[in-house]
Coordinates of C-alpha atoms (C1' of nucleotides) in Angstrom, one line a residue:
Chain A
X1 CA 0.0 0.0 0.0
X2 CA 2.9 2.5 0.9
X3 CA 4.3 1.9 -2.4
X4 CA 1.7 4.6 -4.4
X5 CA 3.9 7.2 -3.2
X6 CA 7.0 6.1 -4.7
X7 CA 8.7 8.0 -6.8
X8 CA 7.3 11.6 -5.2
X9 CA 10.6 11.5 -3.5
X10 CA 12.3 14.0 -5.9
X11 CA 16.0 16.1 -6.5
X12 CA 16.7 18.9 -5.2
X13 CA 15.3 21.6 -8.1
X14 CA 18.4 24.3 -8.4
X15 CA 16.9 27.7 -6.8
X16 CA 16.9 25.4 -3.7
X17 CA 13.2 27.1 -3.2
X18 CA 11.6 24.0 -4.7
X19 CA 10.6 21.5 -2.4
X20 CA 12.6 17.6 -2.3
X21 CA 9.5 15.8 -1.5
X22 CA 6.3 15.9 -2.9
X23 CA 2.5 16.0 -0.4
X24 CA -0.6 14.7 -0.9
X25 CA -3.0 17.7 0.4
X26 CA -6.4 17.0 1.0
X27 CA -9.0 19.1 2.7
X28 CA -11.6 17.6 5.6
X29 CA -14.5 19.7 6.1
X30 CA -16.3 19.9 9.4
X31 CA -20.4 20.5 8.7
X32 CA -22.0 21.3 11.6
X33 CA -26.0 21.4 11.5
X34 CA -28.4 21.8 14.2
X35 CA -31.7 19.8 13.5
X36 CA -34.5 19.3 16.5
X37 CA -32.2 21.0 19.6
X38 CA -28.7 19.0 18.9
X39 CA -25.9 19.9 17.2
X40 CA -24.5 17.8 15.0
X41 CA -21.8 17.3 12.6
X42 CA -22.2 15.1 9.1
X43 CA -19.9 12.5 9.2
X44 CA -19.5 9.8 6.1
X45 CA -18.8 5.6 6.4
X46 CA -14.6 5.3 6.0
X47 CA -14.0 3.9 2.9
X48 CA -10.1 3.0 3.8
X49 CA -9.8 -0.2 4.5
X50 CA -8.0 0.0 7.6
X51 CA -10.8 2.2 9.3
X52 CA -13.8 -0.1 7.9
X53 CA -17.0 0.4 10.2
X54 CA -16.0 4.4 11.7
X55 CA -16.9 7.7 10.3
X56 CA -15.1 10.4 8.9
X57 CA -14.9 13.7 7.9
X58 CA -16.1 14.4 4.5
X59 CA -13.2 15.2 2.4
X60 CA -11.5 14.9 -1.0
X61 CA -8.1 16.1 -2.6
X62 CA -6.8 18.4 -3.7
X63 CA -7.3 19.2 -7.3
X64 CA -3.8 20.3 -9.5
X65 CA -5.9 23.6 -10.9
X66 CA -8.1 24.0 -7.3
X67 CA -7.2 26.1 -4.4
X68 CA -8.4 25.3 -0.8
X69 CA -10.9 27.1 -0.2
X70 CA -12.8 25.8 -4.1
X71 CA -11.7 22.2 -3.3
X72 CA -13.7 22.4 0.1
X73 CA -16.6 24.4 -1.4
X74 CA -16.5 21.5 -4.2
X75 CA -16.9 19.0 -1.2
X76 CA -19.9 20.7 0.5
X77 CA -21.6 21.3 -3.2
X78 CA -21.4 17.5 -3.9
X79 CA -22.5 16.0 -1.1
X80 CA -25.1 18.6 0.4
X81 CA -26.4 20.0 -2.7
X82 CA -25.7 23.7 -1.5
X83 CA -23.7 26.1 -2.6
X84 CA -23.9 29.7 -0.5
X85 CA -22.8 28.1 3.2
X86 CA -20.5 29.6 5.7
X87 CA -17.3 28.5 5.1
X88 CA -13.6 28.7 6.6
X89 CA -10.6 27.2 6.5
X90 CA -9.8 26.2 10.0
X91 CA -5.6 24.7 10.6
X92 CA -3.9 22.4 8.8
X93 CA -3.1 19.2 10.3
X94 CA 0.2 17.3 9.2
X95 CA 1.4 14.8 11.9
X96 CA 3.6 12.5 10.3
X97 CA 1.5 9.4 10.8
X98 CA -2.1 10.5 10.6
X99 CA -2.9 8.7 7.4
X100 CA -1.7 5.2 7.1
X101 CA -0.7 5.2 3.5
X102 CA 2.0 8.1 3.7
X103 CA 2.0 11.6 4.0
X104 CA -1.3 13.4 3.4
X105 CA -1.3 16.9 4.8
X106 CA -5.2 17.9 4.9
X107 CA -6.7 21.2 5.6
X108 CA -9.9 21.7 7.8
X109 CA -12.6 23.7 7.2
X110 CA -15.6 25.0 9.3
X111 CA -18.8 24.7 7.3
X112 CA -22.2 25.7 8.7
X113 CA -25.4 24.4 7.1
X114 CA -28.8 25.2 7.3
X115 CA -30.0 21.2 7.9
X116 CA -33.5 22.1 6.5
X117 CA -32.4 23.8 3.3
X118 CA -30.8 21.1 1.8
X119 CA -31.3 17.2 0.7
X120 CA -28.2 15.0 1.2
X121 CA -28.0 13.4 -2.1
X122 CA -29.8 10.4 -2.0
X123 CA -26.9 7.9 -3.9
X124 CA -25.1 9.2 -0.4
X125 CA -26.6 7.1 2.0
X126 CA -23.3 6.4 3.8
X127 CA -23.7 10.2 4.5
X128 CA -25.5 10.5 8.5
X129 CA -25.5 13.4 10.8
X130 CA -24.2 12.6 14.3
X131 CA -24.9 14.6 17.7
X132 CA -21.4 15.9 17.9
X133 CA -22.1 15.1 22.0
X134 CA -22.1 11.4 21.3
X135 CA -19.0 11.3 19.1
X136 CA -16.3 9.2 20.3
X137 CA -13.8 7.6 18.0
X138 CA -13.3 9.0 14.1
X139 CA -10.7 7.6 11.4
X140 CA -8.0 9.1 11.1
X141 CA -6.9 12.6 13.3
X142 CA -10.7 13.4 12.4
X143 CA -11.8 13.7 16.4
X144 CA -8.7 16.0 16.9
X145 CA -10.3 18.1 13.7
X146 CA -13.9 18.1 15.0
X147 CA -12.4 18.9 18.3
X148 CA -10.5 21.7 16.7
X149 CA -13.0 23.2 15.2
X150 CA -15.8 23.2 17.4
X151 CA -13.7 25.1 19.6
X152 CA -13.4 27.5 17.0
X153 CA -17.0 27.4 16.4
X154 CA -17.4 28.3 20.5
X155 CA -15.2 31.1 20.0
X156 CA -16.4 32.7 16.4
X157 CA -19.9 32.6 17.7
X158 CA -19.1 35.1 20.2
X159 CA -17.6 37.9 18.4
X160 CA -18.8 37.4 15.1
X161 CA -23.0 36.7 13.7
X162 CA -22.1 33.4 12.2
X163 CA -24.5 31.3 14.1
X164 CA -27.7 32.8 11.8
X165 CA -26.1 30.0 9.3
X166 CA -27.6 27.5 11.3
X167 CA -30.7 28.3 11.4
X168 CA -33.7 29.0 8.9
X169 CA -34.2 32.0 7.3
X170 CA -37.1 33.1 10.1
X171 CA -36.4 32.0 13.7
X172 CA -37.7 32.6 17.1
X173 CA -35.3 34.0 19.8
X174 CA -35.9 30.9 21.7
X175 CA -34.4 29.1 18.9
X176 CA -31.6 31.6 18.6
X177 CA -31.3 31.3 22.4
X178 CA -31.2 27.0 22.5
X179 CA -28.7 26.9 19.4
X180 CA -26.0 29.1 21.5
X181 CA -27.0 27.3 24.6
X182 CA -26.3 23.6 22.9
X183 CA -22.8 25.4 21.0
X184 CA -21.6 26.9 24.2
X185 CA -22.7 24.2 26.9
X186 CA -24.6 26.9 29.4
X187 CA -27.5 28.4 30.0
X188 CA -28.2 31.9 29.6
X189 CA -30.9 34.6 31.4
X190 CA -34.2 34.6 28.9
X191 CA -34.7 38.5 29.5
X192 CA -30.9 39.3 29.2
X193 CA -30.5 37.0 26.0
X194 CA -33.3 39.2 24.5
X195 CA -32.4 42.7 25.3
X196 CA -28.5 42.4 24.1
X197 CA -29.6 40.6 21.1
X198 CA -32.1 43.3 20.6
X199 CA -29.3 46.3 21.1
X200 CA -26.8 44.8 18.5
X201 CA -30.0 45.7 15.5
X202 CA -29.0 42.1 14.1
X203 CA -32.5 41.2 14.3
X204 CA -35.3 42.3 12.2
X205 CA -39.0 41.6 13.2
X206 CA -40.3 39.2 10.8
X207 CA -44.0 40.2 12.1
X208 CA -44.8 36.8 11.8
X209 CA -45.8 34.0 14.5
X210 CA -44.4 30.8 15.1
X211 CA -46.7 27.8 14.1
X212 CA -47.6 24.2 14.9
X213 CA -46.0 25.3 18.5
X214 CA -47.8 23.6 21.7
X215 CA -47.6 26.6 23.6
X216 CA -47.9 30.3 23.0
X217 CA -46.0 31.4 19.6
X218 CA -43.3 33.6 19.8
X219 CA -42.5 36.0 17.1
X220 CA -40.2 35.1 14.1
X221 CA -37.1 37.5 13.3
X222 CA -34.7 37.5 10.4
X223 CA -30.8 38.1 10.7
X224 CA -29.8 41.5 9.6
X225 CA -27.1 41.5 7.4
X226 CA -26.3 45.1 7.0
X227 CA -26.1 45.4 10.9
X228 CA -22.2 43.9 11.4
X229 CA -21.0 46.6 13.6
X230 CA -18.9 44.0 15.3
X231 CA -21.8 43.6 17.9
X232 CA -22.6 40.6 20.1
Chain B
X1 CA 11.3 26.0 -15.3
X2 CA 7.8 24.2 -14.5
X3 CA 9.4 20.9 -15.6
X4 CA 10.6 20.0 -12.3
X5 CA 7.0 19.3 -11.2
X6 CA 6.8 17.1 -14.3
X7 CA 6.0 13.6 -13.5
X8 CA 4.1 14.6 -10.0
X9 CA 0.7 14.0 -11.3
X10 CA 0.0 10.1 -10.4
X11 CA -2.8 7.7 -11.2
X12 CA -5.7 8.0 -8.8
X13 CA -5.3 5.4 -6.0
X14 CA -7.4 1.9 -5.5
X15 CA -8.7 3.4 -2.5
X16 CA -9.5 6.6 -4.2
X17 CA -8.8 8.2 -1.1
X18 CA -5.2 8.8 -2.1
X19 CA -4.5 12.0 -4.0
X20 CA -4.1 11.9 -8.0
X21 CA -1.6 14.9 -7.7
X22 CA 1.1 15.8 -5.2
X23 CA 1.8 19.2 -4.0
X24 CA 5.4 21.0 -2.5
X25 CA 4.1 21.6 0.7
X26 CA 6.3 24.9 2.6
X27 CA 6.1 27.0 5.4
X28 CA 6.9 31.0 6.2
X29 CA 7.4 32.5 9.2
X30 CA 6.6 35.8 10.2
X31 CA 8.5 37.0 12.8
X32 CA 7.9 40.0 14.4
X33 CA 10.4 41.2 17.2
X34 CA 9.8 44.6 19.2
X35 CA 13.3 47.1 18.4
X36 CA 13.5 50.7 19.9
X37 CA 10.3 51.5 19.9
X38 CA 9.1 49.7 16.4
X39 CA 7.3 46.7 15.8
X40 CA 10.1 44.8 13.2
X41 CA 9.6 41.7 10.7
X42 CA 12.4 39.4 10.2
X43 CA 12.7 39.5 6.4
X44 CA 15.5 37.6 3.6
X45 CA 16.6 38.9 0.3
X46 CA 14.9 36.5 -2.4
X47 CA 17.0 33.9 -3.5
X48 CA 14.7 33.5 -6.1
X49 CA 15.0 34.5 -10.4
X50 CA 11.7 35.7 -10.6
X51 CA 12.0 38.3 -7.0
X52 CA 15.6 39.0 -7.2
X53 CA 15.7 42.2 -5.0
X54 CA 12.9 42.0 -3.4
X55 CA 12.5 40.5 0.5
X56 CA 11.0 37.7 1.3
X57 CA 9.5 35.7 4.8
X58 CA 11.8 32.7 6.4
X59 CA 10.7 29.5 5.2
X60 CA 11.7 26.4 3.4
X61 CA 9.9 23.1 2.6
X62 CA 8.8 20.8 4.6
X63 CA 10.7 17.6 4.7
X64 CA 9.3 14.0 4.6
X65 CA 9.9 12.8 8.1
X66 CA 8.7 16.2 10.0
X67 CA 5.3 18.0 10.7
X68 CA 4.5 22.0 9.8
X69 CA 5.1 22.4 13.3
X70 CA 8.5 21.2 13.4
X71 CA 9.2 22.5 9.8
X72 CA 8.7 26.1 11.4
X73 CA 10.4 25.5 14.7
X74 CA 13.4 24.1 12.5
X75 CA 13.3 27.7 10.2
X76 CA 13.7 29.9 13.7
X77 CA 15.8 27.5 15.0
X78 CA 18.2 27.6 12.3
X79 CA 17.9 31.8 11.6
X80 CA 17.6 33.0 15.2
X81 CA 19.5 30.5 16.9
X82 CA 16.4 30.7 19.4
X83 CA 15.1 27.8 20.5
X84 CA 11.9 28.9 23.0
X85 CA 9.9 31.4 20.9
X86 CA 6.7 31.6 20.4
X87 CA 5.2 30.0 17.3
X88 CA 1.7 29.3 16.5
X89 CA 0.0 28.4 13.3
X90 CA -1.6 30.6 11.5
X91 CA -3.3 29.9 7.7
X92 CA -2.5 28.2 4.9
X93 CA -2.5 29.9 1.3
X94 CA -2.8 27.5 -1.7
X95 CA -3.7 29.9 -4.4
X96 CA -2.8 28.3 -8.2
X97 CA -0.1 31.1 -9.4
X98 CA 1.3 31.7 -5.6
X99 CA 4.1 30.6 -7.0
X100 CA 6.0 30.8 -10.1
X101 CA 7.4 27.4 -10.2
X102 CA 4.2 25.3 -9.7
X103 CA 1.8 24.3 -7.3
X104 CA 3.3 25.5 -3.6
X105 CA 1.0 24.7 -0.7
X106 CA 3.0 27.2 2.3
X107 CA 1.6 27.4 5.7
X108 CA 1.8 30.9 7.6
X109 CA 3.5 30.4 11.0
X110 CA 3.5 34.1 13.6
X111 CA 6.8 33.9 15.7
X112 CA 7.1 36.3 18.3
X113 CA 10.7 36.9 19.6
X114 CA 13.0 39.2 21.8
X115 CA 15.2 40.9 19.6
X116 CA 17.7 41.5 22.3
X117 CA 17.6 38.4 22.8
X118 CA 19.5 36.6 20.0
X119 CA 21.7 36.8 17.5
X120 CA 21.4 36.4 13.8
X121 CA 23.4 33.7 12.5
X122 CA 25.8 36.3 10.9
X123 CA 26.3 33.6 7.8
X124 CA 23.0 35.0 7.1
X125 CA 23.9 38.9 6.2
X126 CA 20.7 38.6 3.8
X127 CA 18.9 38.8 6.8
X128 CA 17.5 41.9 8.1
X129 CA 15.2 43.3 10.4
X130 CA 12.4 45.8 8.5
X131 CA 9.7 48.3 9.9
X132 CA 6.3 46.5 9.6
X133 CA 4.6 50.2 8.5
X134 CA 7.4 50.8 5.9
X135 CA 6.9 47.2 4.4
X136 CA 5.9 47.6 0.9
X137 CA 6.0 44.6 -1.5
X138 CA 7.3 41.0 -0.4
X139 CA 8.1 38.3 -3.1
X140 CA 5.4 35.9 -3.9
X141 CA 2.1 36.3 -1.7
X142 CA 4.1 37.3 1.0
X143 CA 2.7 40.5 1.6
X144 CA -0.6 39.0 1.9
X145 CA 0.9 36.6 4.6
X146 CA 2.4 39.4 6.5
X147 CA -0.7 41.4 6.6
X148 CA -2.5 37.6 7.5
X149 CA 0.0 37.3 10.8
X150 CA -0.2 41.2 11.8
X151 CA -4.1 40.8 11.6
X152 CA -3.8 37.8 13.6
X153 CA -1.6 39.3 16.3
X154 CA -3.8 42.2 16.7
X155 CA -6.8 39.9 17.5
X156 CA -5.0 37.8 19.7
X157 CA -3.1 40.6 22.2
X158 CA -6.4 41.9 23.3
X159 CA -7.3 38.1 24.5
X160 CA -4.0 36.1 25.5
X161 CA -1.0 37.3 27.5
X162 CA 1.3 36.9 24.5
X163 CA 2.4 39.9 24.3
X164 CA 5.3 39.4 26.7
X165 CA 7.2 37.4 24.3
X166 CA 8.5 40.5 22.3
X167 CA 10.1 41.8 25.4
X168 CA 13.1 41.1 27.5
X169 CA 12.3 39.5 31.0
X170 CA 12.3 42.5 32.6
X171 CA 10.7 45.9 30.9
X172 CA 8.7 48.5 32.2
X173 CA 4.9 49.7 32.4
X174 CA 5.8 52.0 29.8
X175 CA 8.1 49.8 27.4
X176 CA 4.6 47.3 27.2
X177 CA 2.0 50.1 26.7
X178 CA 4.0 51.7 24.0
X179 CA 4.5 48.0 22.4
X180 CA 0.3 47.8 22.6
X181 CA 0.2 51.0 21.2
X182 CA 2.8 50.0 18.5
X183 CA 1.1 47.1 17.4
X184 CA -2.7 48.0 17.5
X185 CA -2.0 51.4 16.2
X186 CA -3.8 53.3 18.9
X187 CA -3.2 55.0 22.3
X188 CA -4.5 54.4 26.0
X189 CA -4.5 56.4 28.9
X190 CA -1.9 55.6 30.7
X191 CA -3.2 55.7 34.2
X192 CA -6.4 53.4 32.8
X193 CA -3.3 51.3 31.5
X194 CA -2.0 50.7 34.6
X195 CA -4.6 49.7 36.7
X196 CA -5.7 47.4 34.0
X197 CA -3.1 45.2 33.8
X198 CA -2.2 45.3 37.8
X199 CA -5.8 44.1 37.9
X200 CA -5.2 40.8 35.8
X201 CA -2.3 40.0 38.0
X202 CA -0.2 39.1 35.3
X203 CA 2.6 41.5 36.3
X204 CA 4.9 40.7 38.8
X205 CA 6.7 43.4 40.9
X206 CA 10.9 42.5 40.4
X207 CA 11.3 45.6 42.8
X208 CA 14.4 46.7 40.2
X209 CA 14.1 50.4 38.5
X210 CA 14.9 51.2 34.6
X211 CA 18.5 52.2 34.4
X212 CA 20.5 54.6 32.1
X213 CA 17.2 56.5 31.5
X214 CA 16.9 60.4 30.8
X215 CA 13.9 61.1 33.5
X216 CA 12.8 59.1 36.5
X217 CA 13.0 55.7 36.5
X218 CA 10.2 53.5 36.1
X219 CA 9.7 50.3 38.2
X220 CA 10.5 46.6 36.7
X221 CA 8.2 44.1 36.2
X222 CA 7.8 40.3 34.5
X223 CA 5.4 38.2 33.3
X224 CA 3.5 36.2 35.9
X225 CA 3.0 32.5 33.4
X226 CA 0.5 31.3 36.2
X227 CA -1.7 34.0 35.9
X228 CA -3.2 32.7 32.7
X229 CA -7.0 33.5 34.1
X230 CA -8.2 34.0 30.2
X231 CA -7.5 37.6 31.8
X232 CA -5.9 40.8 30.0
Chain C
dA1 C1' -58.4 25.6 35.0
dC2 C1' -53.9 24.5 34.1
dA3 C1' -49.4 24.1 31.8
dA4 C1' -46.0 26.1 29.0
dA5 C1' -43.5 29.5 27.2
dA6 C1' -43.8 34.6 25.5
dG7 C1' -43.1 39.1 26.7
dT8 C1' -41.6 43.1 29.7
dG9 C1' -38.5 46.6 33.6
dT10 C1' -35.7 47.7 37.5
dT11 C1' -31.7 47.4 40.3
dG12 C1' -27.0 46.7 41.5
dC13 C1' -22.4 45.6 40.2
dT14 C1' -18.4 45.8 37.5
dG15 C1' -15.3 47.4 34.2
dG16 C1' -14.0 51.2 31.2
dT17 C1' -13.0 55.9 30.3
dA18 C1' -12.0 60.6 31.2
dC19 C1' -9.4 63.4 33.8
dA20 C1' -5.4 66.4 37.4
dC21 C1' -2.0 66.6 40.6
dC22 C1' 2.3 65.5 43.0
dC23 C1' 7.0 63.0 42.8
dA24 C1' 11.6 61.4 41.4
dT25 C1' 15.4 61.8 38.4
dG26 C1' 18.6 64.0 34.8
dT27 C1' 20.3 68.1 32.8
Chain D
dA1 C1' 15.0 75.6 38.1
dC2 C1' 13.2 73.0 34.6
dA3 C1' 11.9 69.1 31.7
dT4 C1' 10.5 64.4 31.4
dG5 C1' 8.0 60.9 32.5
dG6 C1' 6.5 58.0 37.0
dG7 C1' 3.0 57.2 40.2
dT8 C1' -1.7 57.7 42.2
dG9 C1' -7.4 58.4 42.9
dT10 C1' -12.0 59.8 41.7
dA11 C1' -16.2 60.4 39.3
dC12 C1' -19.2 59.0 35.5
dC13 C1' -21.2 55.9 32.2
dA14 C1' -22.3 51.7 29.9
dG15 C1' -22.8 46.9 29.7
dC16 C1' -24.0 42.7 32.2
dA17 C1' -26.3 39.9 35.7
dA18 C1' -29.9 38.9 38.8
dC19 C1' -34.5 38.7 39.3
dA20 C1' -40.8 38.4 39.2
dC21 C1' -44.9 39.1 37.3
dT22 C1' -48.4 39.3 33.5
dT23 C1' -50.0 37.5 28.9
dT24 C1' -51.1 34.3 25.3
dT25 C1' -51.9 30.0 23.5
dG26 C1' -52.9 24.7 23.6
dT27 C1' -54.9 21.0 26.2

DNA sequence: ACAAAAGTGTTGCTGGTACACCCATGT
DNA sequence: ACATGGGTGTACCAGCAACACTTTTGT
């Protein structure tokens, strides 16, 4: 199996600029989705033989006329079927032995999907999403990349409006409120949650009722695009 | 020239999870370093046809028994002679024509150091410290990289104490606030200053004044490592 | 009627900012 | 004596946290 990457070993080119040895470079993306209360993350069936039965990341390579940020947009347009979600290229992991064939350096990115906008191509059907809380073991370094990136995802979500990716179009603040709450792992004030939300103008009133609700409907907002004043 | 990346482009493997193309995979270093007032990038006269005169970022190409993180540590190591710097990753850039010779995959490292601290390996007299305001154009997309790393930095000295590592052991209240100032490009009060960062506990009292200063002498202080309390 | 969640205001604390005076040292 | 920057304290304002009651809808 190691012996696909013979002959990648190369000379030395003469500016000395040019590497000796030759990568394989793939990028893993990390799609995180938050469907009835849970987050969760879409994870794929391993189709390397040596992690037969666990999940991975959903990746690819690296194309020769592709940069990294195309080849993971390419990823999340063939196997979600979208092609406007929020995307970002996380770290680049390189240990020496993650992959078992030889070196692969892989890029990861953060994508967040709206899980209700989107069919997962049907032909896909080793494609499942996961509750990223009950996610032990994944091939590869992929639990070290989920890891990584949800911690970026903590972060972000607190300085900059990403999380409206994760939702529908038109959301109730108890929504809004649950999805940070199941991201951040605690509990915030009701009355507080709604009055800072309120003062950073990213919300516009929708003037529109929840439905189908078992309880008194709350009204539905709408992020605000225009209002990125570096709030929240 | 674009010969030398001849015969890189493989057959796709059995597994199809092995790349079909291989990639020179490098990494650059921006090191910034602290010098008489100015914040300073650690820059290298292009060794390369194509930027010939023009500076470039400390890097080299990653070898096949090592990780990015070693790759960069090995680049300080081997300029500065420093061997405890700080050194984080930062991005990678992958874009098609970053490189005239082919496809270069280079990962962005930020190294912070204490100028007074080392010595350049005088072999190295293409080495030279530069202004980062009076940085104009860098060989290959290394402007971009620069800006990448300084943008970076910014974010992160308002949230982690890693400020510290641009000065020597010891420095004053003053020596730090103008190195804030200096790299976020804005002033503070100094008495609000103060009391901010005696608050956070991260200062430790060495009870040793400035010396061979031209007005009163200021007292001495260093970095307290255990006060890490996500403070500043 | 009861349960469940929506909607609303006030108060206190804390952290940030603006600001003025005296002190120690070098020249 | 004068210039330079060190060292200190106070008052105001804004943002955040804690907290209780009334309203609307479904069952």
């Amino acid at each position: 199996m190691k012996e696909i990457f013979a002959g990648s070993n190369n000379k030395v080119s003469p500016t000395n600029k040019i590497p000796d040895f030759r990568f394989s470079v793939s990028v893993d993306c990390v799609i995180f989705g938050y469907d009835n209360g849970v987050l969760k993350v879409l994870l794929i069936e391993s189709d390397h033989p040596k992690f037969l039965g666990q999940w991975s990341l959903l990746g690819d390579v690296l194309k020769k006329e592709e940069d990294l940020d195309n080849a993971s947009y390419r990823v999340l347009r063939e196997r979600t079927g979208l092609d406007d979600m929020f995307l970002e290229q996380v770290k680049t992991f390189s240990a020496v032995d993650r992959h078992p064939d030889g070196r692969v350096i892989t890029t990861a990115y953060l994508a967040l999907v709206n899980v209700k906008n989107h069919q997962l191509k049907t032909i896909d059907n080793a494609l499942h999403w996961h509750a990223v809380s009950e996610v032990s073991t994944l091939a590869f370094d992929h639990k070290l990349i989920l890891e990584t990136c949800l911690a970026t995802l903590r972060k972000k979500i607190e300085d900059e409006p990403i999380i409206f990716n994760l939702l529908e179009k038109k959301f109730s603040l108890r929504d809004l409120q649950h999805l940070f709450e199941e991201i951040l792992g605690k509990e915030f004030d009701r009355r507080n949650f709604r009055k800072k939300l309120f003062t950073t103008g990213m919300l516009i009133d929708e003037n529109e009722m929840e439905v189908d609700v078992h309880h008194r409907p709350g009204k539905l907002y709408s992020f605000n695009k225009d209002a990125f004043k570096e709030h929240q």
